[in-house]
Every structure is written in structure tokens, then in C-alpha cells.
Tab-separated table of C-alpha atoms and ligand atoms in Angstrom:
chain	number	residue	atom	x	y	z
E	1127	MET	CA	16.801	18.967	-46.713
E	1128	THR	CA	16.481	18.816	-42.733
E	1129	ARG	CA	13.547	17.131	-41.202
E	1130	ASN	CA	10.614	19.181	-39.780
E	1131	TYR	CA	10.748	16.328	-36.969
E	1132	LEU	CA	10.983	12.767	-36.493
E	1133	LEU	CA	8.016	10.859	-36.868
E	1134	LEU	CA	7.653	7.910	-34.283
E	1135	THR	CA	4.585	6.871	-35.403
E	1136	PRO	CA	3.145	3.734	-37.298
E	1137	GLY	CA	3.105	5.221	-40.765
E	1138	PRO	CA	3.275	7.750	-42.201
E	1139	LEU	CA	6.829	7.298	-40.849
E	1140	SER	CA	10.556	9.216	-41.099
E	1141	THR	CA	11.525	8.017	-44.701
E	1142	SER	CA	15.273	8.590	-45.646
E	1143	ALA	CA	16.287	11.611	-47.540
E	1144	THR	CA	17.466	9.234	-50.485
E	1145	VAL	CA	13.910	7.989	-50.409
E	1146	ARG	CA	12.393	11.705	-50.336
E	1147	GLU	CA	15.035	12.868	-53.184
E	1148	ALA	CA	14.107	9.759	-55.594
E	1149	MET	CA	10.349	11.895	-55.807
E	1150	MET	CA	12.002	14.858	-57.647
E	1151	GLN	CA	11.478	13.650	-61.204
E	1152	ASP	CA	8.337	13.355	-62.996
E	1153	TRP	CA	7.495	10.111	-64.824
E	1154	CYS	CA	5.407	8.947	-67.761
E	1155	THR	CA	2.700	6.600	-66.438
E	1156	TRP	CA	2.570	4.863	-69.795
E	1157	ASP	CA	6.169	4.904	-70.768
E	1158	LYS	CA	8.198	1.684	-70.692
E	1159	ASP	CA	10.871	3.483	-68.534
E	1160	TYR	CA	8.181	3.767	-65.680
E	1161	ASN	CA	6.289	0.520	-66.244
E	1162	GLU	CA	9.519	-1.963	-67.113
E	1163	GLY	CA	11.916	0.222	-65.477
E	1164	ILE	CA	10.466	0.774	-62.128
E	1165	VAL	CA	6.974	-0.927	-61.383
E	1166	MET	CA	7.772	-4.551	-62.534
E	1167	PRO	CA	11.031	-4.798	-60.881
E	1168	LEU	CA	9.570	-3.426	-57.446
E	1169	ARG	CA	7.054	-6.191	-58.155
E	1170	ARG	CA	9.744	-8.878	-58.639
E	1171	GLY	CA	11.692	-6.989	-55.604
E	1172	LEU	CA	8.753	-7.458	-53.448
E	1173	LEU	CA	8.240	-11.199	-54.333
E	1174	GLU	CA	12.545	-11.115	-53.642
E	1175	VAL	CA	12.118	-9.609	-50.052
E	1176	ALA	CA	9.165	-12.008	-49.238
E	1177	GLY	CA	11.335	-15.139	-49.722
E	1178	LEU	CA	8.807	-16.176	-53.079
E	1179	ASP	CA	8.742	-17.654	-56.052
E	1180	GLU	CA	7.376	-16.215	-59.203
E	1181	GLU	CA	5.566	-19.763	-60.231
E	1182	ARG	CA	3.437	-19.906	-57.312
E	1183	TYR	CA	3.013	-16.250	-56.062
E	1184	THR	CA	2.278	-13.021	-57.735
E	1185	THR	CA	1.597	-9.195	-56.407
E	1186	VAL	CA	-0.653	-6.503	-57.260
E	1187	LEU	CA	-0.111	-2.533	-56.385
E	1188	LEU	CA	-3.427	-0.657	-56.016
E	1189	GLN	CA	-3.934	3.387	-55.475
E	1190	GLY	CA	-5.001	4.346	-52.011
E	1191	SER	CA	-3.809	3.573	-48.859
E	1192	GLY	CA	-3.811	0.362	-46.743
E	1193	THR	CA	-7.256	0.158	-46.273
E	1194	TYR	CA	-7.958	0.169	-49.951
E	1195	CYS	CA	-5.843	-2.942	-50.286
E	1196	VAL	CA	-7.914	-4.599	-47.342
E	1197	GLU	CA	-11.370	-3.913	-48.493
E	1198	ALA	CA	-10.075	-4.657	-52.499
E	1199	THR	CA	-8.792	-8.213	-51.269
E	1200	ILE	CA	-11.633	-9.200	-49.207
E	1201	GLY	CA	-14.101	-7.472	-51.638
E	1202	ALA	CA	-12.726	-9.855	-54.404
E	1203	SER	CA	-11.642	-13.110	-53.055
E	1204	VAL	CA	-14.895	-13.556	-50.943
E	1205	GLY	CA	-17.683	-14.521	-53.016
E	1206	PRO	CA	-21.468	-14.367	-52.418
E	1207	GLN	CA	-21.368	-18.189	-51.384
E	1208	ASP	CA	-18.733	-17.787	-49.029
E	1209	LYS	CA	-18.544	-17.186	-45.195
E	1210	LEU	CA	-15.660	-15.044	-43.822
E	1211	LEU	CA	-14.226	-15.490	-40.082
E	1212	ILE	CA	-12.862	-12.457	-38.697
E	1213	LEU	CA	-10.564	-12.781	-35.600
E	1214	ALA	CA	-9.895	-9.196	-34.225
E	1215	ASN	CA	-7.989	-7.635	-31.223
E	1216	GLY	CA	-8.300	-4.217	-32.314
E	1217	ALA	CA	-9.640	-1.635	-34.592
E	1218	TYR	CA	-7.998	-2.560	-37.478
E	1219	GLY	CA	-9.708	-6.260	-37.059
E	1220	LYS	CA	-12.787	-4.674	-36.357
E	1221	ARG	CA	-12.491	-2.502	-39.911
E	1222	MET	CA	-12.500	-6.002	-41.694
E	1223	ALA	CA	-16.043	-6.168	-40.332
E	1224	GLN	CA	-16.918	-2.865	-41.388
E	1225	ILE	CA	-16.128	-3.701	-44.824
E	1226	ALA	CA	-17.922	-6.970	-44.869
E	1227	ASP	CA	-20.580	-5.159	-43.853
E	1228	TYR	CA	-20.327	-2.848	-46.947
E	1229	TYR	CA	-20.478	-5.427	-48.954
E	1230	ASN	CA	-22.712	-7.901	-47.269
E	1231	ILE	CA	-20.299	-10.270	-46.797
E	1232	SER	CA	-21.762	-13.061	-44.815
E	1233	TYR	CA	-19.389	-13.238	-41.772
E	1234	ALA	CA	-18.441	-13.774	-37.821
E	1235	LEU	CA	-16.526	-11.483	-35.875
E	1236	VAL	CA	-14.910	-13.072	-33.052
E	1237	SER	CA	-13.472	-10.056	-31.419
E	1238	LEU	CA	-11.315	-10.477	-28.233
E	1239	ASN	CA	-10.451	-7.666	-25.575
E	1240	GLU	CA	-7.632	-4.927	-27.512
E	1241	THR	CA	-4.850	-6.806	-25.189
E	1242	GLU	CA	-5.478	-10.508	-25.636
E	1243	LEU	CA	-3.397	-12.108	-28.099
E	1244	ILE	CA	-5.080	-14.143	-31.086
E	1245	THR	CA	-3.576	-17.545	-30.868
E	1246	GLY	CA	-4.195	-21.390	-32.242
E	1247	GLU	CA	-6.841	-21.900	-29.725
E	1248	VAL	CA	-8.974	-18.878	-30.202
E	1249	ALA	CA	-8.603	-19.774	-33.821
E	1250	ARG	CA	-9.257	-23.825	-33.299
E	1251	LYS	CA	-12.583	-22.581	-31.054
E	1252	ALA	CA	-13.948	-20.077	-33.663
E	1253	LEU	CA	-13.373	-22.751	-36.129
E	1254	GLU	CA	-15.781	-24.820	-34.081
E	1255	GLU	CA	-18.460	-22.501	-33.784
E	1256	HIS	CA	-18.329	-21.617	-37.347
E	1257	PRO	CA	-17.879	-24.530	-39.040
E	1258	ASP	CA	-18.901	-23.270	-42.428
E	1259	THR	CA	-15.797	-20.936	-42.742
E	1260	THR	CA	-14.361	-20.673	-46.247
E	1261	HIS	CA	-12.178	-17.717	-45.434
E	1262	LEU	CA	-10.494	-16.355	-42.421
E	1263	SER	CA	-9.056	-13.171	-42.164
E	1264	MET	CA	-6.881	-11.154	-39.237
E	1265	VAL	CA	-4.352	-8.763	-38.322
E	1266	HIS	CA	-0.445	-9.543	-37.858
E	1267	SER	CA	0.563	-6.615	-36.068
E	1268	GLU	CA	-2.381	-5.255	-34.501
E	1269	THR	CA	-1.132	-1.474	-34.696
E	1270	THR	CA	-4.248	-0.381	-32.189
E	1271	THR	CA	-1.769	-1.404	-29.211
E	1272	GLY	CA	1.372	-3.194	-30.721
E	1273	LEU	CA	0.216	-6.773	-30.117
E	1274	LEU	CA	2.085	-9.194	-32.131
E	1275	ASN	CA	-0.444	-11.318	-33.250
E	1276	HIS	CA	0.247	-15.835	-33.724
E	1277	ILE	CA	-0.152	-15.791	-37.322
E	1278	ASP	CA	2.221	-19.160	-37.167
E	1279	GLU	CA	-0.356	-20.645	-34.445
E	1280	VAL	CA	-3.306	-20.003	-36.526
E	1281	ALA	CA	-1.521	-21.348	-39.440
E	1282	ASP	CA	-0.912	-24.918	-37.836
E	1283	VAL	CA	-4.745	-24.936	-36.933
E	1284	LEU	CA	-5.701	-23.754	-40.911
E	1285	LYS	CA	-3.283	-26.681	-42.029
E	1286	GLY	CA	-5.091	-29.511	-44.181
E	1287	ARG	CA	-8.648	-26.972	-44.145
E	1288	ASP	CA	-9.712	-25.849	-47.729
E	1289	ILE	CA	-9.793	-22.274	-46.109
E	1290	THR	CA	-8.579	-19.242	-47.695
E	1291	PHE	CA	-5.751	-17.335	-45.197
E	1292	ILE	CA	-5.827	-13.684	-45.130
E	1293	VAL	CA	-3.297	-11.428	-43.281
E	1294	ASP	CA	-3.241	-8.048	-42.768
E	1295	ALA	CA	0.134	-7.561	-42.460
E	1296	MET	CA	0.265	-3.722	-42.825
E	1297	SER	CA	2.591	-2.598	-40.096
E	1298	SER	CA	4.449	-5.937	-40.232
E	1299	PHE	CA	5.696	-6.820	-43.745
E	1300	GLY	CA	9.013	-5.563	-44.196
E	1301	GLY	CA	9.702	-5.337	-40.539
E	1302	VAL	CA	9.150	-8.999	-39.467
E	1303	PRO	CA	10.170	-12.266	-41.070
E	1304	ILE	CA	6.668	-13.683	-42.261
E	1305	ASP	CA	6.987	-17.164	-44.205
E	1306	ILE	CA	4.255	-16.752	-46.292
E	1307	GLU	CA	4.611	-20.187	-48.336
E	1308	GLU	CA	5.140	-22.292	-45.166
E	1309	LEU	CA	2.298	-20.647	-43.231
E	1310	GLY	CA	0.194	-20.521	-46.250
E	1311	ILE	CA	-0.717	-17.461	-46.391
E	1312	ASP	CA	-3.199	-16.893	-49.096
E	1313	PHE	CA	-3.203	-13.030	-49.717
E	1314	LEU	CA	-1.061	-10.949	-47.622
E	1315	ILE	CA	-1.627	-7.192	-47.560
E	1316	SER	CA	0.273	-4.107	-46.993
E	1317	SER	CA	1.324	-0.792	-48.030
E	1318	ALA	CA	4.149	1.482	-49.263
E	1319	ASN	CA	4.725	3.581	-46.192
E	1320	LYS	CA	4.998	1.452	-43.528
E	1321	CYS	CA	8.287	-0.959	-43.004
E	1322	ILE	CA	9.192	-1.180	-46.326
E	1323	GLN	CA	9.702	3.112	-45.570
E	1324	GLY	CA	8.453	4.423	-48.413
E	1325	VAL	CA	5.727	7.306	-49.062
E	1326	PRO	CA	1.997	7.013	-48.766
E	1327	GLY	CA	0.037	6.871	-51.883
E	1328	PHE	CA	-0.583	3.207	-52.933
E	1329	GLY	CA	-0.562	-0.401	-51.012
E	1330	PHE	CA	0.160	-4.081	-52.473
E	1331	ILE	CA	-1.217	-7.423	-51.918
E	1332	ILE	CA	0.997	-10.687	-52.211
E	1333	ALA	CA	-1.182	-13.730	-53.302
E	1334	ARG	CA	-0.720	-17.098	-54.503
E	1335	LYS	CA	-1.305	-17.065	-58.114
E	1336	ASP	CA	-3.921	-19.601	-57.958
E	1337	LYS	CA	-5.784	-17.356	-55.516
E	1338	MET	CA	-5.522	-14.255	-57.245
E	1339	LEU	CA	-6.765	-15.978	-60.534
E	1340	ALA	CA	-9.713	-17.197	-58.614
E	1341	THR	CA	-10.937	-13.524	-58.141
E	1342	LYS	CA	-11.787	-13.191	-61.919
E	1343	GLY	CA	-15.167	-11.591	-61.975
E	1344	ASN	CA	-15.707	-11.453	-58.156
E	1345	ALA	CA	-15.138	-7.850	-57.416
E	1346	ARG	CA	-17.794	-5.520	-56.389
E	1347	SER	CA	-15.837	-2.137	-57.090
E	1348	LEU	CA	-14.742	-1.197	-60.588
E	1349	SER	CA	-11.266	0.700	-58.818
E	1350	LEU	CA	-10.586	-2.230	-56.157
E	1351	ASP	CA	-11.039	-4.889	-58.968
E	1352	ILE	CA	-7.621	-6.597	-58.037
E	1353	TYR	CA	-8.030	-8.979	-60.856
E	1354	ALA	CA	-8.512	-6.368	-63.270
E	1355	GLN	CA	-5.814	-4.473	-61.676
E	1356	TRP	CA	-3.397	-7.357	-61.751
E	1357	GLU	CA	-4.257	-8.469	-65.422
E	1358	THR	CA	-3.417	-5.165	-66.550
E	1359	MET	CA	-0.069	-5.071	-64.921
E	1360	GLU	CA	0.828	-8.596	-66.176
E	1361	GLN	CA	-0.088	-7.836	-70.016
E	1362	GLY	CA	0.544	-4.449	-69.830
E	1363	LYS	CA	4.297	-5.266	-68.095
E	1364	GLY	CA	4.034	-2.706	-65.166
E	1365	LYS	CA	0.830	-0.777	-66.525
E	1366	TRP	CA	-1.925	0.655	-63.960
E	1367	ARG	CA	-5.321	0.697	-64.941
E	1368	PHE	CA	-6.024	4.368	-63.715
E	1369	THR	CA	-3.130	7.063	-62.966
E	1370	SER	CA	-0.495	5.506	-60.912
E	1371	PRO	CA	1.269	7.441	-57.775
E	1372	THR	CA	4.125	7.809	-60.186
E	1373	HIS	CA	6.378	9.903	-57.785
E	1374	VAL	CA	5.516	7.531	-54.202
E	1375	VAL	CA	6.182	4.082	-56.927
E	1376	ARG	CA	9.566	5.304	-57.618
E	1377	ALA	CA	10.331	6.486	-53.839
E	1378	PHE	CA	9.313	2.882	-53.060
E	1379	TYR	CA	11.460	1.439	-55.481
E	1380	GLN	CA	14.397	3.376	-53.561
E	1381	ALA	CA	12.821	2.161	-50.300
E	1382	LEU	CA	13.288	-1.378	-51.662
E	1383	GLN	CA	16.408	-1.066	-52.681
E	1384	GLU	CA	17.748	0.484	-49.477
E	1385	LEU	CA	15.839	-2.507	-47.338
E	1386	LYS	CA	18.206	-4.874	-49.829
E	1387	GLU	CA	21.303	-3.001	-48.832
E	1388	GLU	CA	20.445	-3.036	-44.868
E	1389	GLY	CA	20.601	-6.720	-45.242
E	1390	GLY	CA	16.502	-7.479	-45.960
E	1391	ILE	CA	14.201	-7.932	-43.422
E	1392	ALA	CA	15.963	-10.029	-40.975
E	1393	ALA	CA	18.415	-7.200	-40.574
E	1394	ARG	CA	15.843	-4.821	-40.423
E	1395	HIS	CA	13.723	-6.515	-38.064
E	1396	HIS	CA	16.948	-6.525	-35.844
E	1397	ARG	CA	17.383	-2.879	-35.799
E	1398	TYR	CA	13.629	-2.569	-34.977
E	1399	GLU	CA	13.828	-4.830	-31.927
E	1400	GLU	CA	16.744	-2.580	-30.831
E	1401	ASN	CA	14.863	0.555	-30.856
E	1402	HIS	CA	11.516	-1.572	-29.244
E	1403	SER	CA	14.339	-2.692	-26.417
E	1404	VAL	CA	16.143	0.861	-25.943
E	1405	LEU	CA	12.419	2.368	-25.871
E	1406	VAL	CA	10.895	0.152	-23.144
E	1407	LYS	CA	14.166	-0.115	-20.958
E	1408	GLY	CA	14.272	3.704	-21.225
E	1409	MET	CA	10.721	4.788	-20.633
E	1410	ARG	CA	10.399	1.853	-17.743
E	1411	GLU	CA	13.455	3.770	-16.048
E	1412	LEU	CA	11.518	7.312	-16.560
E	1413	GLY	CA	8.571	6.018	-15.238
E	1414	PHE	CA	6.227	4.790	-17.732
E	1415	THR	CA	4.711	1.366	-17.717
E	1416	PRO	CA	4.182	-0.757	-21.001
E	1417	LEU	CA	0.172	-1.580	-21.586
E	1418	LEU	CA	1.254	-5.084	-23.013
E	1419	SER	CA	3.401	-7.695	-21.135
E	1420	ASP	CA	6.922	-8.547	-23.205
E	1421	ASP	CA	5.457	-11.677	-24.573
E	1422	LYS	CA	2.441	-9.967	-26.327
E	1423	GLN	CA	4.657	-7.158	-27.506
E	1424	GLY	CA	5.874	-6.508	-30.969
E	1425	CYS	CA	8.842	-4.288	-31.958
E	1426	ILE	CA	6.578	-1.974	-34.448
E	1427	ILE	CA	4.986	0.282	-31.955
E	1428	THR	CA	4.300	0.477	-28.070
E	1429	SER	CA	1.419	1.869	-25.762
E	1430	PHE	CA	2.256	3.470	-22.588
E	1431	TYR	CA	0.034	4.065	-19.666
E	1432	TYR	CA	-0.061	7.661	-18.952
E	1433	PRO	CA	2.233	7.976	-15.659
E	1434	SER	CA	-0.181	9.728	-13.455
E	1435	GLN	CA	-4.049	11.013	-13.171
E	1436	LYS	CA	-2.650	14.799	-13.845
E	1437	PHE	CA	-0.906	13.282	-16.770
E	1438	ASP	CA	-1.815	15.922	-20.126
E	1439	PHE	CA	-1.035	14.080	-23.534
E	1440	GLN	CA	-1.335	16.798	-25.178
E	1441	ASP	CA	1.177	19.405	-23.561
E	1442	PHE	CA	3.630	15.887	-23.501
E	1443	TYR	CA	2.404	15.953	-27.469
E	1444	ASN	CA	3.395	19.298	-27.726
E	1445	ASN	CA	6.655	19.931	-25.765
E	1446	LEU	CA	8.300	16.609	-27.518
E	1447	LYS	CA	7.094	17.942	-30.943
E	1448	ALA	CA	8.860	21.121	-30.134
E	1449	LYS	CA	11.789	19.463	-29.630
E	1450	GLY	CA	11.493	17.419	-33.038
E	1451	TYR	CA	9.966	14.040	-31.978
E	1452	VAL	CA	6.276	13.485	-32.724
E	1453	ILE	CA	4.599	10.748	-31.269
E	1454	TYR	CA	1.097	9.123	-31.433
E	1455	PRO	CA	-2.020	9.129	-29.037
E	1456	GLY	CA	-3.726	5.880	-27.686
E	1457	LYS	CA	-6.381	3.798	-29.532
E	1458	ILE	CA	-7.949	1.925	-26.957
E	1459	SER	CA	-11.157	2.380	-24.583
E	1460	GLU	CA	-9.896	0.188	-21.700
E	1461	ALA	CA	-7.027	2.515	-20.652
E	1462	ASP	CA	-5.197	5.815	-20.940
E	1463	THR	CA	-2.226	5.225	-23.018
E	1464	PHE	CA	-0.324	6.738	-25.788
E	1465	ARG	CA	1.920	5.032	-28.294
E	1466	ILE	CA	5.696	5.311	-29.681
E	1467	GLY	CA	6.472	3.795	-33.217
E	1468	THR	CA	9.816	2.349	-33.468
E	1469	ILE	CA	9.599	1.699	-37.382
E	1470	GLY	CA	10.726	3.866	-40.134
E	1471	ASP	CA	14.576	5.503	-40.757
E	1472	VAL	CA	14.969	5.467	-37.030
E	1473	TYR	CA	18.010	4.183	-35.193
E	1474	PRO	CA	18.828	2.991	-31.841
E	1475	SER	CA	20.718	6.717	-30.995
E	1476	ASP	CA	17.387	8.709	-32.396
E	1477	ILE	CA	15.349	6.706	-29.730
E	1478	GLU	CA	17.996	7.731	-27.170
E	1479	GLY	CA	17.829	11.036	-28.214
E	1480	LEU	CA	13.762	10.975	-27.890
E	1481	LEU	CA	14.298	9.868	-23.895
E	1482	SER	CA	16.508	12.805	-23.599
E	1483	ALA	CA	13.928	14.926	-24.937
E	1484	ILE	CA	11.151	12.881	-22.607
E	1485	ARG	CA	13.404	13.440	-19.914
E	1486	THR	CA	13.277	17.389	-19.794
E	1487	VAL	CA	9.493	17.564	-20.570
E	1488	ILE	CA	8.102	14.989	-17.491
A	1163	LIG	C1	-1.818	1.167	-41.134
A	1163	LIG	C2	-2.644	0.198	-40.855
A	1163	LIG	C3	-3.540	-0.262	-41.801
A	1163	LIG	C4	-3.980	1.001	-43.029
A	1163	LIG	O1	-4.341	2.026	-42.518
A	1163	LIG	P1	-4.735	3.296	-43.396
A	1163	LIG	O2	-5.432	4.496	-42.603
A	1163	LIG	O3	-5.932	2.801	-44.879
A	1163	LIG	O4	-3.099	3.139	-44.377
A	1163	LIG	C5	-4.421	-1.361	-41.744
A	1163	LIG	N1	-4.182	-2.199	-40.916
A	1163	LIG	C6	-3.234	-2.359	-40.158
A	1163	LIG	C7	-2.895	-2.908	-39.137
A	1163	LIG	C8	-2.261	-0.953	-40.092
A	1163	LIG	O5	-1.207	-0.645	-38.947
């Protein structure tokens, strides 16, 4: 099966042929060969690539896209007496506040400019202003722009405080090393169709086991009750409460094998870094300027300014698509930008191909 085009987007992204082929069988959602043979090894595999032990950490898988998991985590971990502090610098950070609104959660939103990093200093100040904070949530890789926030500095600020740390690592987990235990992350959220390079259909939460247990009875949504989902998966050895996306789960199992074969998260990070640096060097040569300075920029997705007033993004997009490359529009209000993702089954040679294509359409 040849590709219709290469997705240079932050998910769904380009997957390998072997990941797509893994979806060619049907599986029984109640059978042992699926639950014990695929779901449980997959859950263990997630902890393994994250470098976590099963005594202290656990995982739960949940149907839906990544937002479902962010909502489920916030909705089950932040109780009626708690106070959530949200540090945001983009659309995904702000989405957490929308979730909190739906749940009538008491929260404070500290919303920075979209090109400003969340640092330790930002966290320290915000906590001074909101001393009653019980939970702090933020995005690691802010896909809105491509910013890579300093979760390590925020983690330092949180050390010694009794605050639950929730990290949306949707577009970074699997592609950027994150020492979950060292950073004291209590809930880390990601999804199947980002850096693990699976296909869309479910997300997952990696949590400290005691924090997962503490969510019992808190959820205000049946289908997004992460404790109930987790308990069923534990007791039923890989059973999902409701219909599980079997083909997607099987594809994810394959994607996780391929991550290990590549050499784990460090090796994948190295490839993404290379993709990103080939892209930025080539784009600069073609006259494009990245939105962010290099010290703020992650290797996941890069925003570029429109090169001139008369630049027509839709034409540019259509011309590149006709050559087999799909890129992404911008998502910020401050400037006219477009984005190019460098994650997925994508290699430096693919980026060279994209740059050649861009050369012919500008
Ligand atoms: C992709 C993504 C999400 C989830 O978005 P969905 O459309 O629900 O998959 C959340 N946060 C970040 C940072 C993301 O990149």
C-alpha cells in the first residue's frame, strides 16, 4: 500500500506500513488473546518505555482522542474542595480551563503570551498568587506553536509542596525523554496517534498508583471515569468497560514494538531532533523565519511566519499536497503562521524531499 501523502502534522501522523498492516485482523474484545495478549503487555510496555516500575506507577487506556483523557484526568482528580492552577501558553493549555468550566471546578488560569515559555519563575509567581492550589496542570509540548515548556523547572518549584502535578504530554511523550518519577509527575496524559506513532482512537494516562486510587468515586462522568476504567482493566486483566477500539489497540501494540526496536524514546528523540534541524536550516535558506527563537522551540512541530504579505497559504498547501506533503495551518492570533510537524514515521530524507517540493512552489 503506497501512501496517499506524507502527513507532516502533529497527529494523526504518518505511520509505518507495518503499523497499518497490524489492523488487518479482527479481535474479540472479551477474549483472553486480546486482553491478556495485547492490552496487558501494552500497558506494561508503556511503563517500560517510560522507565517506571509497576509497584508505584500504573496506566489506564481510554477510548476517544487525547482531549477525552485530559478531561477524564481533570474531572476525576480535582475534587469539589480542590483548587486547580492552570499554566497556559496556547490553545491546549486554555482547553484545560474549558474543561474546568464544564465541571464547575474551582480554578485559576495563568495565561501567557503564546510565544512565552512556562518556566519555574512563572510557576513560582503563580503559586504565590494562588496559595490555595491543590493541583497544577500544564502542557509540555504546546502544539499550538511548537514551544517546549520547562516542566523540569516547574517540577523543582513543586518539590516539597503537596500539589498534584498533571502534565499534558500529548505531543511529546514517546518523542522527548521525560523522567516522570524524577519530576514528580502524578498524571501524564498522551494519546495513541502522536509520538508512539499509532493511529487515532484512544488515549492513555500514566499515573502514580496512589493518585490513581485516590480518584475513586470522584468522576462526574460515567464513560470518563478513569478509576472505574482502571479497576476493570486491572481486575479483568486487560478488559475495557465499553467497546474497545480493537484494531487501533493492536496497531498501537505494533507501534510500541517499533519504538523499542528503534532504541526507545532517546533514539526517537534524536531522529525528531534531526528532522527538525534539517527542516529549520532548509527553511531559513528558502527565506522562511521560524516564529520562536531556538531556545524555546521543541523538535515536534515548528511554526513559520508567512514569508510576505502576498503569501497565500491555501495555494501553498494545495501545491505541496499535490506533491505528496501535507502541512498544517497556524493556530495563533498574534501573527500569520503555518506549521510543519516533524514527528511520525518521518526521516531526514523525507524533510529533504519536502524542502525540494517547497523550492518548486514558492
Ligand atoms: C493533540 C493534542 C491534544 C489532544 O487533542 P485531540 O484533538 O483531542 O487529540 C491535547 N494536547 C496537546 C498538547 C496536543 O498536541
